[in-house]
Short mmCIF file of C-alpha atoms and ligand atoms in Angstrom, two decimals:
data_model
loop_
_atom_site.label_atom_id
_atom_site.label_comp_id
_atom_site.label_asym_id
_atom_site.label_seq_id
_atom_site.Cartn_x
_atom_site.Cartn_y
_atom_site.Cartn_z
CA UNK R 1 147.72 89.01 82.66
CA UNK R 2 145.83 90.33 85.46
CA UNK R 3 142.75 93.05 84.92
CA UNK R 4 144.03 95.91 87.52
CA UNK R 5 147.40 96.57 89.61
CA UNK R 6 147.77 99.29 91.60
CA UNK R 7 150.65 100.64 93.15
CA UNK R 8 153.08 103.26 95.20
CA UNK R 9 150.07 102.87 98.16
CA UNK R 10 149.62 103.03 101.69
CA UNK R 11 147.46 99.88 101.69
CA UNK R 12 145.16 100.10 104.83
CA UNK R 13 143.99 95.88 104.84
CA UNK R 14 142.22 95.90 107.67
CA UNK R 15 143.39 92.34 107.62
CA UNK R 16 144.82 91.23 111.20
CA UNK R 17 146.97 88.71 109.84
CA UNK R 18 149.02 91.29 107.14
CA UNK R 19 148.28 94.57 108.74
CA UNK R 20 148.92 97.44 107.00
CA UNK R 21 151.51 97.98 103.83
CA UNK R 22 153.15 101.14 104.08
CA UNK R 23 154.33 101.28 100.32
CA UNK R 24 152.65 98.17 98.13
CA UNK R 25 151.06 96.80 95.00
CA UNK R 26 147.36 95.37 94.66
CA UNK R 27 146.78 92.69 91.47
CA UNK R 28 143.15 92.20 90.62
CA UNK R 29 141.87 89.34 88.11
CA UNK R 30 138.73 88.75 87.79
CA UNK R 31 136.75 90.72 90.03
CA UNK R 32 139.08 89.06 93.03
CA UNK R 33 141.80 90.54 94.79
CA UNK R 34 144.91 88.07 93.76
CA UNK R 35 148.12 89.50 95.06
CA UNK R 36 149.35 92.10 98.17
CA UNK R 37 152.89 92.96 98.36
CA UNK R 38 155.45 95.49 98.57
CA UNK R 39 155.74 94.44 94.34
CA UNK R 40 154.90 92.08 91.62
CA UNK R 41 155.78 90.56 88.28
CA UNK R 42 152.25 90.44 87.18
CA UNK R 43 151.36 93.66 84.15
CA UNK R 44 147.92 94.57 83.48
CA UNK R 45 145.49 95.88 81.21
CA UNK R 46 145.06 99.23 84.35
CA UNK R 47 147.95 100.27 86.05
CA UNK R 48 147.30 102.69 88.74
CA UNK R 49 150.04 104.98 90.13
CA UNK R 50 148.34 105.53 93.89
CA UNK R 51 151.67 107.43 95.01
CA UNK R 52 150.34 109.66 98.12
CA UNK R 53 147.37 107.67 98.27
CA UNK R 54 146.04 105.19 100.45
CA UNK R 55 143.77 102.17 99.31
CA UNK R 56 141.63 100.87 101.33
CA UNK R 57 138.42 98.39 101.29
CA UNK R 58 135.40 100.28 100.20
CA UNK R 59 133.24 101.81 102.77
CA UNK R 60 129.77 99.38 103.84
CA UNK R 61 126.62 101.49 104.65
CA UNK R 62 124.52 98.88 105.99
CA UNK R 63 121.51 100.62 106.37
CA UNK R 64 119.91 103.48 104.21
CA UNK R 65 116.83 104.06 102.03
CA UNK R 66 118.69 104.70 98.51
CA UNK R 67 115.99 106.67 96.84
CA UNK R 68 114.81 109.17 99.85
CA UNK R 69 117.75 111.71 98.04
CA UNK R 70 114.85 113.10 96.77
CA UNK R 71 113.93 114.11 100.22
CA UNK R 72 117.05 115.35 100.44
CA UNK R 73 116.29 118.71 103.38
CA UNK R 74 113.12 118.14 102.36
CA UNK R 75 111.27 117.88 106.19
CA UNK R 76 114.16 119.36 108.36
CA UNK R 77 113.95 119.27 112.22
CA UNK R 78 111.03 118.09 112.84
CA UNK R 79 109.55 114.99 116.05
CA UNK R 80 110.76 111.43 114.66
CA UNK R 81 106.83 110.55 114.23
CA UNK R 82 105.40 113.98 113.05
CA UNK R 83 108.54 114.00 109.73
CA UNK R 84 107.46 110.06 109.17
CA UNK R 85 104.08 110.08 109.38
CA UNK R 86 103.12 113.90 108.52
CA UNK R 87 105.33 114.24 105.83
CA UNK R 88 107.49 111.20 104.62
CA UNK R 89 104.71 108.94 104.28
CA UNK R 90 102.43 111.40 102.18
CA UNK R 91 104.86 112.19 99.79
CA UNK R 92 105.90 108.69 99.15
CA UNK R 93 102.32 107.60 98.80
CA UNK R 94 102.61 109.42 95.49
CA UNK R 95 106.49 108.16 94.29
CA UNK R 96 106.39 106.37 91.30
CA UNK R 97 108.59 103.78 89.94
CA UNK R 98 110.40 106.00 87.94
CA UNK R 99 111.17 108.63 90.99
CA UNK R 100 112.62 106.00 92.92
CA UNK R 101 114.97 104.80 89.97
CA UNK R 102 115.72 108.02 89.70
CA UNK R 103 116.38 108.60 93.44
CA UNK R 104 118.32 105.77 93.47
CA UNK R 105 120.92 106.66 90.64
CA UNK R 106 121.38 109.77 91.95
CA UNK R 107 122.16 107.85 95.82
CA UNK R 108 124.34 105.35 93.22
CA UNK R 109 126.17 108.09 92.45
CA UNK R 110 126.46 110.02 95.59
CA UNK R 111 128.11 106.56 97.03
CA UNK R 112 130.59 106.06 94.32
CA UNK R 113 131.92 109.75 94.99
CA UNK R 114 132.00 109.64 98.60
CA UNK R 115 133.50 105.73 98.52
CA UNK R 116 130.84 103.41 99.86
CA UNK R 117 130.78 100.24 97.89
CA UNK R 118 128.10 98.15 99.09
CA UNK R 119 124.84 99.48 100.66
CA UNK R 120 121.76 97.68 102.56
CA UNK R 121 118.46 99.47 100.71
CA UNK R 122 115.03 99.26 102.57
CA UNK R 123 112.14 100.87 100.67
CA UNK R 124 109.64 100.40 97.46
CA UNK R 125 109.52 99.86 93.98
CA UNK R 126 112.67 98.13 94.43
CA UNK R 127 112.86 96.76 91.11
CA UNK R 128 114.38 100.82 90.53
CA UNK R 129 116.58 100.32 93.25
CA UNK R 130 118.33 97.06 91.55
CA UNK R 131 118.21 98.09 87.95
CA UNK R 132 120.19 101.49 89.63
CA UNK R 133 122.44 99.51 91.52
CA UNK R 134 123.04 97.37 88.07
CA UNK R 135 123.56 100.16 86.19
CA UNK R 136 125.77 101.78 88.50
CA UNK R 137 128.36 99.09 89.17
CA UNK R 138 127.72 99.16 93.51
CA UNK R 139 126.98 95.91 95.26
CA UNK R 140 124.21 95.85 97.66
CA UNK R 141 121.65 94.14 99.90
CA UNK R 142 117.74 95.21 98.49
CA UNK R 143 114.33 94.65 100.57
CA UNK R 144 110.85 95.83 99.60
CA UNK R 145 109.40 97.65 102.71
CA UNK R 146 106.90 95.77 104.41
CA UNK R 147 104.53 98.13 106.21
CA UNK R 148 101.78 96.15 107.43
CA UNK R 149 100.27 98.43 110.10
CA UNK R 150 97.70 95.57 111.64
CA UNK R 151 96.02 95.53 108.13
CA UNK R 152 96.09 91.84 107.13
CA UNK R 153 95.10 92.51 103.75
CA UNK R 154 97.76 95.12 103.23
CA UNK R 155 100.38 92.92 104.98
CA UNK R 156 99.22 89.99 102.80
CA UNK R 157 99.81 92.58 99.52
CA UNK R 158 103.57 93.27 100.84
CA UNK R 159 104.79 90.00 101.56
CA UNK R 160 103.53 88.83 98.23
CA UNK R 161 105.57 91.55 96.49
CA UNK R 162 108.29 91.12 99.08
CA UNK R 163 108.54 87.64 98.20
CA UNK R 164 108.76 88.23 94.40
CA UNK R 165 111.18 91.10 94.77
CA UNK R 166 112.87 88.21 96.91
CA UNK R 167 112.95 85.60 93.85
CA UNK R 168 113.34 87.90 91.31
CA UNK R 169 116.72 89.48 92.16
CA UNK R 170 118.68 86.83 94.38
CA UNK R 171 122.17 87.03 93.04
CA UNK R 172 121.40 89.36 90.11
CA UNK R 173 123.86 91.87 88.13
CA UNK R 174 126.63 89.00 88.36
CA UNK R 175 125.77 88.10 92.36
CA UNK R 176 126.45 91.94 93.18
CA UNK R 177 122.64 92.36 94.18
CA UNK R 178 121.00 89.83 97.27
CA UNK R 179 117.74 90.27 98.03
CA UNK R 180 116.18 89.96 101.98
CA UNK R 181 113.11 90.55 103.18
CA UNK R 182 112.00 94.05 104.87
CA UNK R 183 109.68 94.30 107.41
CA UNK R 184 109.50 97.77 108.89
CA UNK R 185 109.43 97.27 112.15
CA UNK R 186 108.22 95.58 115.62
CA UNK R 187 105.75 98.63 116.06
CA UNK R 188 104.57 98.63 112.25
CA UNK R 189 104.15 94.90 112.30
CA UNK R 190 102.24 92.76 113.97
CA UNK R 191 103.47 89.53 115.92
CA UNK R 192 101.61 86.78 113.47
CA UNK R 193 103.59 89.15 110.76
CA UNK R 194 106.49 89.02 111.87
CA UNK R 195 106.71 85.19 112.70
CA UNK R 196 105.44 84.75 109.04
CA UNK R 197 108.24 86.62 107.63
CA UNK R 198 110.78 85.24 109.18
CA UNK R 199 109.56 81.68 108.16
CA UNK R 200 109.44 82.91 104.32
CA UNK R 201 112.77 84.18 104.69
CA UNK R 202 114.49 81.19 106.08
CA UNK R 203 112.13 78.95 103.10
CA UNK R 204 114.09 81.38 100.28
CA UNK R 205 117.10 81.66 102.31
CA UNK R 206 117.22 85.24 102.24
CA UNK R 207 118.27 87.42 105.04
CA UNK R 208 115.91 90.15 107.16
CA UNK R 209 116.28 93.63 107.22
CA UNK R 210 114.65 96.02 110.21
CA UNK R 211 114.52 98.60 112.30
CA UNK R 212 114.70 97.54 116.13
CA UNK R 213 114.01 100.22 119.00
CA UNK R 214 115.16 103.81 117.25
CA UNK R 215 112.72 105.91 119.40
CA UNK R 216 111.96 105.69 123.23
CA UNK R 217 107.84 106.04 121.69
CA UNK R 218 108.94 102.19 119.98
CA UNK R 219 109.77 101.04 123.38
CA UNK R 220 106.54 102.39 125.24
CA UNK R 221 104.15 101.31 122.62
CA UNK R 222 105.97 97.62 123.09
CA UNK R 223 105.84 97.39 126.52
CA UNK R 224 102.35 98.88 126.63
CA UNK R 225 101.29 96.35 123.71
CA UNK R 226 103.17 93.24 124.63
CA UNK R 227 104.70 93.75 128.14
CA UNK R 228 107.96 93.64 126.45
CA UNK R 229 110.32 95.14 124.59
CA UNK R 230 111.15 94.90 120.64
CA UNK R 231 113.61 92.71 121.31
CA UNK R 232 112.11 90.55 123.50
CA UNK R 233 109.36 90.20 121.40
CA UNK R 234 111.39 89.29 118.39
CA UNK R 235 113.76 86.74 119.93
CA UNK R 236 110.08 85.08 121.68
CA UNK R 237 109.07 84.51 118.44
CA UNK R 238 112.06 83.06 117.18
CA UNK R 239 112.68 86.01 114.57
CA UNK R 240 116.78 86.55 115.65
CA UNK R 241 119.67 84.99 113.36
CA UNK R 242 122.80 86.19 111.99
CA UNK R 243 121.15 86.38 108.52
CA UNK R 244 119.14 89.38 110.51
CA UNK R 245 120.08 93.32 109.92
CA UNK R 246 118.51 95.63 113.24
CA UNK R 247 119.10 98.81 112.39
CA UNK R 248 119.25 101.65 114.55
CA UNK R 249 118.89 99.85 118.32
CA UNK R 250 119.18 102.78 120.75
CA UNK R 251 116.49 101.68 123.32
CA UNK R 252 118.25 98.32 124.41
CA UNK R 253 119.02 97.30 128.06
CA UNK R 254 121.93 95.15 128.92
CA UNK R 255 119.58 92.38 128.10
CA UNK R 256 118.53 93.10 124.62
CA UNK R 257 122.73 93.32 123.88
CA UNK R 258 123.21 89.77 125.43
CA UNK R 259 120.10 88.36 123.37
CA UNK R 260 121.39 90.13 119.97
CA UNK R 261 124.89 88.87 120.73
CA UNK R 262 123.66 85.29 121.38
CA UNK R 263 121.62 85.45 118.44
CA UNK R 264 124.38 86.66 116.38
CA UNK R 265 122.29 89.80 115.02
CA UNK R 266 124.05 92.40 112.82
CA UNK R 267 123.10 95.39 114.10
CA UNK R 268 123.26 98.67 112.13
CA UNK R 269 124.50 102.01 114.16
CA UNK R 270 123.10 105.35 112.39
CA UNK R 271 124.71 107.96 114.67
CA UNK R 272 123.97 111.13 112.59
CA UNK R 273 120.14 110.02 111.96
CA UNK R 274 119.96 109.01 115.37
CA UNK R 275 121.16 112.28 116.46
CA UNK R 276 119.31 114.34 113.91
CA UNK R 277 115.62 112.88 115.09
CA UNK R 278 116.81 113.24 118.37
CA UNK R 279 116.16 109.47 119.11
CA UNK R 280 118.61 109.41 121.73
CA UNK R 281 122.03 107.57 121.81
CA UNK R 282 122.39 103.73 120.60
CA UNK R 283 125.05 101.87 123.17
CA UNK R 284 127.62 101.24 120.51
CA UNK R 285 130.95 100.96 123.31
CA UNK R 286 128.72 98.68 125.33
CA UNK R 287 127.65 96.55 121.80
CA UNK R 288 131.04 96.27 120.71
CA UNK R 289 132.46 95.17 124.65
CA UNK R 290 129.92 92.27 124.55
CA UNK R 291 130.96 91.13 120.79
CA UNK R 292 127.68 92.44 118.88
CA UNK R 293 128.29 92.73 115.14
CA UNK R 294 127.90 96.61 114.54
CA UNK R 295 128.54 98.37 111.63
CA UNK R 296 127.42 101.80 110.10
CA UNK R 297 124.67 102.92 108.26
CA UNK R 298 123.58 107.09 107.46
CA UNK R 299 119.47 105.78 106.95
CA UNK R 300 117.95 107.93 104.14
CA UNK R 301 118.95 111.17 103.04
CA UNK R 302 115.73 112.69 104.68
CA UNK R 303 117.52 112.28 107.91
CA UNK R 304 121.19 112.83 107.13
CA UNK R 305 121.10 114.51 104.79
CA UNK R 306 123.97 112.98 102.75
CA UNK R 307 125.11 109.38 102.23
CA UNK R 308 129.00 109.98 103.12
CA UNK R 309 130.30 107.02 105.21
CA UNK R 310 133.55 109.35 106.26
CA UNK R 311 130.81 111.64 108.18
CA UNK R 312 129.33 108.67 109.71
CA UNK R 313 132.22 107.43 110.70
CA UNK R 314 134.06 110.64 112.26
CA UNK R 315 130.40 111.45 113.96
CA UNK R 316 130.35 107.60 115.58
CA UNK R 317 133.66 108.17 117.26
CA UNK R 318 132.85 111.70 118.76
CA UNK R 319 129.51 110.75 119.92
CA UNK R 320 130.61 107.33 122.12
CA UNK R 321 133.56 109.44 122.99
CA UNK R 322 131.64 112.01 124.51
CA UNK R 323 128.29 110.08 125.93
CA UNK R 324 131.30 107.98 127.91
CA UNK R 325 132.93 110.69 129.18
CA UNK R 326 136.03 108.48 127.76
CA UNK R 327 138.34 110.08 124.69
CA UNK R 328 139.54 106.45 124.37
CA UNK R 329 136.14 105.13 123.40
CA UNK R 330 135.82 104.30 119.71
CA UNK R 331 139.52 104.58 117.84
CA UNK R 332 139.58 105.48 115.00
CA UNK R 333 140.44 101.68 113.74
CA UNK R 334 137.94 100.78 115.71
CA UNK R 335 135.43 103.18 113.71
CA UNK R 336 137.19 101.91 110.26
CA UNK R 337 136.04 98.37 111.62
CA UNK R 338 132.69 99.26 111.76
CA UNK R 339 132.47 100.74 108.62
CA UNK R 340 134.34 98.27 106.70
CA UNK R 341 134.66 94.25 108.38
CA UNK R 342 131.55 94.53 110.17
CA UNK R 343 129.51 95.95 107.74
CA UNK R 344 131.09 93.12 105.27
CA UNK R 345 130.00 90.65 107.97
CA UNK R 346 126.51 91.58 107.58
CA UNK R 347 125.90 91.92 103.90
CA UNK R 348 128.86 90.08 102.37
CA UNK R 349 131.75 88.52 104.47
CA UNK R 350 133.86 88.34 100.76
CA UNK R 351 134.10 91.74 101.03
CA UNK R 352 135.84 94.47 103.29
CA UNK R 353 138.83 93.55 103.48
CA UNK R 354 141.97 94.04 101.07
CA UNK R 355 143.14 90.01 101.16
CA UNK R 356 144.02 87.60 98.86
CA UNK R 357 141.04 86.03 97.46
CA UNK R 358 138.59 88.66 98.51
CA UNK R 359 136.20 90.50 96.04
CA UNK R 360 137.74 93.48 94.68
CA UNK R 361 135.59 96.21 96.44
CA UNK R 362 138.54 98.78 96.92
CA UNK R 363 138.56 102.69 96.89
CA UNK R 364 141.87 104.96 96.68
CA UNK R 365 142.21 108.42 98.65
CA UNK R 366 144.25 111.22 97.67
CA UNK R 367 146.18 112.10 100.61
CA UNK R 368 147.38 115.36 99.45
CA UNK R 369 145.10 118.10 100.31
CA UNK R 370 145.85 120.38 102.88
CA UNK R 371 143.30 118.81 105.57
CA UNK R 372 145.31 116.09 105.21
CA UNK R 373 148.87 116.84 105.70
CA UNK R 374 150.68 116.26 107.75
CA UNK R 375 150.26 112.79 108.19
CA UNK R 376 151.29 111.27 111.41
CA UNK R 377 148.76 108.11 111.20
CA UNK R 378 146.80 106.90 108.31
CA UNK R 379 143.71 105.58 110.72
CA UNK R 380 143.42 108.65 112.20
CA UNK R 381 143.26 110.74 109.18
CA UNK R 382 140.47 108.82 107.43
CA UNK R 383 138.13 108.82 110.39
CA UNK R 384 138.90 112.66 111.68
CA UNK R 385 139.53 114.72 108.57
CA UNK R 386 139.13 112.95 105.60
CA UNK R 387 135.66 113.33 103.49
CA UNK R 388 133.98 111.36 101.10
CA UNK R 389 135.30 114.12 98.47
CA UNK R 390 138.87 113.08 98.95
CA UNK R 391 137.92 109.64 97.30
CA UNK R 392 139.65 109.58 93.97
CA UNK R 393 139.00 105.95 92.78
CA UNK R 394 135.82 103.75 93.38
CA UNK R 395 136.06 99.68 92.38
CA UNK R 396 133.88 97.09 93.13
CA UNK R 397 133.80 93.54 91.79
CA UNK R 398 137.02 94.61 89.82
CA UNK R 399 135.49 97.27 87.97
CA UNK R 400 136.24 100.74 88.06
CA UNK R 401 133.31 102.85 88.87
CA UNK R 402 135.30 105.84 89.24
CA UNK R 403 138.65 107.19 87.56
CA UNK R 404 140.51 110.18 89.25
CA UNK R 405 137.44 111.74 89.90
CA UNK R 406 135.68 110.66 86.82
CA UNK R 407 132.53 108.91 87.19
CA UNK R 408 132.91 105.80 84.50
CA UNK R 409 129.50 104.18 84.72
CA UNK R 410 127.31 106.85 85.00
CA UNK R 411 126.41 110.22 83.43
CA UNK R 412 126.28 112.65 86.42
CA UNK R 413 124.94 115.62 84.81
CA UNK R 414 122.06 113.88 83.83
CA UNK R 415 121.54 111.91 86.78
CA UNK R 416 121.43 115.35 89.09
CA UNK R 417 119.20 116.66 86.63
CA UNK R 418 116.54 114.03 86.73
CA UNK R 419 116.29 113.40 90.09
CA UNK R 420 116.36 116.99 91.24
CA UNK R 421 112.79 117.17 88.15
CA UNK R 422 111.73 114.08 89.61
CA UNK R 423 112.00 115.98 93.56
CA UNK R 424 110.32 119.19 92.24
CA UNK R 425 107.59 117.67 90.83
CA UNK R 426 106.78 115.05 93.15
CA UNK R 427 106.79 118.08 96.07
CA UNK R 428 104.42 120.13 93.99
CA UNK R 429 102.37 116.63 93.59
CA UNK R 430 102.29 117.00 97.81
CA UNK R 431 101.06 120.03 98.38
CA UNK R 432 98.82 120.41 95.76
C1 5AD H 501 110.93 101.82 104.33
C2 5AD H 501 110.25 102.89 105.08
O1 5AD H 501 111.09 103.34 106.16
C3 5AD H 501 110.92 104.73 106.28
N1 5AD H 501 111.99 105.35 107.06
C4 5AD H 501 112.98 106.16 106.63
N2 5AD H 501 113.74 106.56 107.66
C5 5AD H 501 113.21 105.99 108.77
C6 5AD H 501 113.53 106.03 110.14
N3 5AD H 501 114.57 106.73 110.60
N4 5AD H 501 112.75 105.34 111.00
C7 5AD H 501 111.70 104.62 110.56
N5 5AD H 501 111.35 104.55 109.28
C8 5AD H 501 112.10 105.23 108.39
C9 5AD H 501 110.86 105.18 104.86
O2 5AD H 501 110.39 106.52 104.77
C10 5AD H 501 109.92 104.15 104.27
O3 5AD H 501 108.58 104.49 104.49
ZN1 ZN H 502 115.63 103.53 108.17
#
């Protein structure tokens, strides 16, 4: 007997091979997906009727920083490096443990709503972050922040608790949580730093997370520093793999896309953040052309200000759509790529797509809603009207986070509550 079938869908695969099912049944068993067809003789425990629905894989944000919620429109509109350093940074020098578990939940539960069933976390007290992501059901990649700033006793502290954040989750909550290593970025980090982590994280066989050339100030300050740019820097110093996340990567010449693709890097477009900070405009069509890996992230909820994959997508398309000059840039399967395969590519290639043998990290839309009707073409309708509110059904590993609109695993009133005490507080802590 399997564990979950569900049926009367538009199944959207993403699989090449199958494409898509206009009217099929899903069998899960065991956290995998077992069975795809138009029916089958399997029963289960969980039937689910998904008639004028569509299934699809869950949604991949591969770069955010879970617990920031609590910044949520906290430190609006304001220069990239005046909101970081004049107001993000001061307010998270006094976050405690418990605010970020708190933070977290609440960005736990903000995913499961809006659909997004894995996530890539960069920030501290991560311990929170990965007994919320545990508690919540949601897969994800975790990295303590490493923040070194050219103080070797500081960056000596981080990598120590990098490196035991590294050990102490690998494969936890039933392999849902990995653990990689975080270091902030090429103009937060020194050179000797950055070669160091990326020799600790190839020793524990753990991935890297960082940012890579978000502002044009990165790219001055590099060439100023090093005669070089970020990414020239990084692949000198023999930092590049395909176990590394760059996130952001606006300021890149042709150059820096032909080292990334040779290097296989997984690089992490954040079109809404990008745009919000005004850090200019990353060159996804180009990326994509030359065979880079990139997939979607919304960064925290400081710069967002929400953690709804459907946004990001729909925003990615118009903005590469309209900095080419080209309505034909980005389609919208195109978009679903990014925010699905790719992002599955870079935190867990079992994942993001509905196939045989896959994990089970699947999410069901309800189609009818008036923004949605008529319906024409399924691709089109998840990327240009559909929100993260239209998910009705969140799985992941084969376990239903979310029921019809139900939140299983966690209890929402309580959640909101907490984190929006732990916000008020910690803001009255700031300006005190
Ligand atoms: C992990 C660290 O990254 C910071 N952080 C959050 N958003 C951004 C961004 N867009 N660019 C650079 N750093 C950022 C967090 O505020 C934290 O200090
Ligand atoms: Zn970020």
């Amino acid at each position: 007997m399997a564990d979950i079938i569900i049926k009367n869908a538009y199944i959207l695969t993403m699989d090449p091979d199958t494409g898509d099912l206009k009217n099929g049944t899903v069998v899960i068993e065991d956290g995998r997906i077992t069975e795809i067809g138009e029916k089958t003789s399997e029963s289960a425990e969980t039937v689910i009727d998904a008639k004028h629905s569509v299934v699809m894989p869950g949604l991949v944000n591969t770069h955010t920083h879970a617990a920031m919620t609590l910044f949520r429109g906290y430190a609006d509109d304001l220069q990239l490096s005046d909101w970081l350093e004049g107001h993000i940074w001061p307010a998270e020098a006094r976050l405690t443990a418990q605010d970020v578990y708190k933070g977290s939940l609440l960005a736990c539960l903000e995913m499961i709503r809006s659909g997004t069933t894995s996530f890539a976390d960069m920030y501290f007290h991560m311990d929170e972050t990965a007994k919320a992501v545990e508690a919540s059901g949601l897969r994800a990649s975790l990295s303590h922040g490493l923040i070194e700033l050219w103080n070797e006793e500081k960056g000596e502290a981080d990598l120590k608790e990098g490196r035991r954040f590294v050990r102490a989750w690998q494969g936890a909550a039933n392999g849902r949580i990995k653990t990689m290593y975080g270091p902030h970025a090429p103009n937060t980090c020194s050179e000797e730093f950055l070669a160091k982590v990326r020799e600790e994280a190839s020793r524990d066989g753990a991935g890297i997370h960082i940012h890579v050339l978000e502002t044009e100030a990165e790219l001055l300050a590099m060439k100023e520093r090093y005669g070089k740019c970020s990414v020239h820097l990084l692949d000198d110093i023999g930092f590049f793999g395909p176990d590394v996340l760059a996130a952001h990567c606006v300021w890149l010449s042709d150059g820096d896309i032909e080292i990334l693709r040779k290097r296989g890097v997984n690089v992490s477009h954040n079109a809404i953040s990008n745009m919000k900070l005004a850090s200019g405009i990353a060159p996804v069509h180009k990326m994509l052309e030359k065979g880079v890996n990139v997939s979607l992230g919304t960064d925290g909820c400081a710069s967002n200000n929400n953690l709804d994959l459907f946004e990001e997508m729909k925003t990615a398309a118009l903005l590469h759509k309209v900095n080419t000059f080209s309505p034909t840039a980005l389609p919208a399967r195109q978009v679903l790529e990014m925010g699905t395969v790719n992002g599955a590519k870079a935190l867990d290639p079992e994942t993001g797509m509905l196939k045989v043998g896959k994990k089970a990290d699947l999410i069901i839309l309800d189609m009818k809603k008036p923004h949605l009707t008529p319906c024409f073409d399924v691709p089109s309708h998840l990327v240009y009207s559909a929100k993260g509110s239209d998910v009705r059904t969140t799985i992941v590993n084969g376990k239903v986070l979310m029921d019809n609109y139900r939140v299983l695993v966690l209890d929402e009133q309580k959640v909101m509550e907490e984190a929006q005490k732990a916000a008020a507080e910690l803001v009255s802590k700031v300006n005190a």
